[in-house]
Amino acid sequence: MSDVDREARTEAEGRRDFLKGALVVGSAVASAGLGAASALAQPGPVPGTSNHYYVPATDKTVHWGYFSKLLKPLVEVNSGDFVTIETLTHHANDDAERMVKGDPGAESVYYWDRQRKGVDRRGAGPLQPTLFGRGAGEGLGVHVCTGPIAVRGAQPGDILEVRIIDVKPRPCANPQYKGKAFGSNAAAWWGFHYKDLLTDPKPREVITIYEIDATGERNWAKALYNFRWMPQTDPYGVVHKIIDYPGVPVDHRTVQENHGILKNVRIPVRPHFGVIGLAPSEADIVDSIPPHWVGGNIDDWRIGKGATMYYPVAVPGALLSAGDPHAAQGDSELCGTAIECSLTGTFQLVLHKRDTLAGSALNGLEYPLLETQDEWVLHGFSYPKYLAELGANAQSDIYSKSSVDLALRDAFRKMRHFLMTTRGLNEDEAISLMSIAVDFGVTQVVDGNWGVHAVIKKSLFAGTP
Amino acid sequence: MSDVDREARTEAEGRRDFLKGALVVGSAVASAGLGAASALAQPGPVPGTSNHYYVPATDKTVHWGYFSKLLKPLVEVNSGDFVTIETLTHHANDDAERMVKGDPGAESVYYWDRQRKGVDRRGAGPLQPTLFGRGAGEGLGVHVCTGPIAVRGAQPGDILEVRIIDVKPRPCANPQYKGKAFGSNAAAWWGFHYKDLLTDPKPREVITIYEIDATGERNWAKALYNFRWMPQTDPYGVVHKIIDYPGVPVDHRTVQENHGILKNVRIPVRPHFGVIGLAPSEADIVDSIPPHWVGGNIDDWRIGKGATMYYPVAVPGALLSAGDPHAAQGDSELCGTAIECSLTGTFQLVLHKRDTLAGSALNGLEYPLLETQDEWVLHGFSYPKYLAELGANAQSDIYSKSSVDLALRDAFRKMRHFLMTTRGLNEDEAISLMSIAVDFGVTQVVDGNWGVHAVIKKSLFAGTP
């Protein structure tokens, strides 16, 4: 073991100190940087108490670009258990030196030579023969998702509560950048701005690399450099003229890095998960990009530390996965992505059985609901159940049918339902209250199924006896 | 003078204590509750210093439902002068007992008997013969606007800065409700919810009356009662089946008041002006409802105390008016209105001449820009210059052509321009920053020309040397 290896190893162990007592999940424990022996030395689940599981991100624990009810769960947990989940950004290969190198988990996921990929399928598209020749899965879905986690006893109609206990950036494993973490922002062809550029060349895709303080002492990110996307030839020989397949390694000899950009600009860091969701029931394999009624790629920056999400369960076991980690994002995610930055989250999962919901705020919940200390946030989409609503071609049609107007209408209907069921208001009370005290914002306009969120302050009801 | 009259008089004088030294504007001083003698006793403008003018709201100082560059200014002020402007809600007659009675200014504006209206024209429509028979101006425009105020030396191409120094609710003048202020929320036919009601009867319009603490000690509003709009016969004999003309007195013998609504719900008060704007240049008389590039009915609740607005000047003198006062509103103003509540604002007006703008944040500003202590807020509209963009029928066509998507596109373009001109960013820097650190929200979807605002925190640039 070289000194560098030893240092990296020590750091990897150090950042998992809080793991003591956690049950490491997945067959790829070694490649996650933990010795198999230490994993085996963990105590087994203890009935009647809360257990804490640790799910590293490796080529064996991630599914890339899709959700599927057919995936075998990595682990089955009890309601009340804690799960720490490593998530990897699907943009790490935009700068592999800073986001992959020296990190055994990321290296296993991103592995790609002339013969083999660490993770072959990327997206919900066909494997072989492929439609567009981009690669297995066709990039019809892009997010590296860690999971799924099954919850014992979960059945359709139940609600899964996901409490986000902690969120931490994944430190760079390259000793050259010790103490730092990095993220990538892609201003890409699916961005809202793409056909509306002012300056030449038009159109163009631009990657901007950001630096984050992994120690958490500095709560802002800064830009390091950007480059215009140039055609990239992947190890299989396919040329990617645009960003059409996730995880294509960028050869930095082919791009022009512009340093000294966004000088002195400090981006407030608000780490969160773009994707947390359950497996949908309507199809066997579902593109990870459009968000839907059981969650997925909601891309709301409020889904961070201290927040609680409630998801309707659609399939037995619920099948929770997380991915698309972000260091910062604005409402609308205008150019197509956030600061895409690998994060590790600790979650407590609490199952609410359908027959216990009567009279509660969760009764009849048919969308992903967010609770923060001060607010409730309801998520509306252009097509809330697009897989059922748009028929056989839903997974392609959704990309041409969305509008903010439709998402606003859905958010309005959900807020009305929320106020009428959880606060016992009649429709006239609910509608007046929405106009004078609920804020509607643009969540994202880049995920196929566009989103509008409705925010209501809990303090409105502080006078309730 | 009866005891009740005397008490009301004392209160009116008390609430204008801060007026000492101000120059009262308008020929209707007496009807605003101030003796003509005291008005005449005020000192005249003092050259070389900042003067403070007071503009009461009376039948002589308001224009109802429209902007016009042809209106004679009430007063011409210098750059740097202060103006206190009384604004009246156009929904006061929803409950005249609480929002008109005993208030000389409001009574003069709302006066309407079989022969005469205090203010005849309400809206930009024809006077006589009317198109739809609703009344003079046809209600094509609804806001009671106080003004216009001319700013000496203002010319097209200049920017008028409006600093909102103070905002106070207008206390109820009916001694029965001493210390309180009131507002009305109309869930009306132009609301986003109107064709999407769940419960019968459908469709319906509903008025909700809210109570606000006029002393400012309690920072929340509460609902008093609501009623379904029933056909109202105005003093001229015209029946208003729906809310199709502003200021129609509601006969409370014809409606069913529902009390005990929204029990224990506390609405955070955020007083602001729905309408502050300059006279447009493109037409002689312009409907007050659609917001546009020189301001008007923006309906952003952030336009309150402590905020500063910047408006491009389109006509000589700028011609500033204010109205549509709100006690509280949510982003989207979903049901058609806010808590419509008369307010008095104190403003400082600062003129920035075109030839001083080069290199400043105001150079080339072509939209209403908001600055708060912590943020810049840019206002996008479906059609930013709809009067020029939509041609001869712009004032009617705008009501069928708007979408949130279009307003988002406009807000994106404005934010890009702002970042490139005021921060010297190139387009790639600006677009990346917008995606990771700018929040886009739905301002309103009920004003014909729909709005999306873009919020950027000043702290992003705190590191700038």
mmCIF file of C-alpha atoms in Angstrom, chain B residues 19 117 127 131 137 196 221 350:
data_model
loop_
_atom_site.group_PDB
_atom_site.id
_atom_site.type_symbol
_atom_site.label_atom_id
_atom_site.label_comp_id
_atom_site.label_asym_id
_atom_site.label_seq_id
_atom_site.Cartn_x
_atom_site.Cartn_y
_atom_site.Cartn_z
ATOM 1 C CA LEU B 19 -47.930 65.113 8.538
ATOM 2 C CA LYS B 117 -70.995 59.026 -8.865
ATOM 3 C CA LEU B 127 -67.761 56.446 -21.162
ATOM 4 C CA LEU B 131 -70.034 48.607 -24.674
ATOM 5 C CA GLY B 137 -65.184 52.983 -18.296
ATOM 6 C CA ASP B 196 -61.929 24.280 -11.458
ATOM 7 C CA ALA B 221 -54.904 39.214 9.913
ATOM 8 C CA VAL B 350 -35.244 59.931 -6.784
#
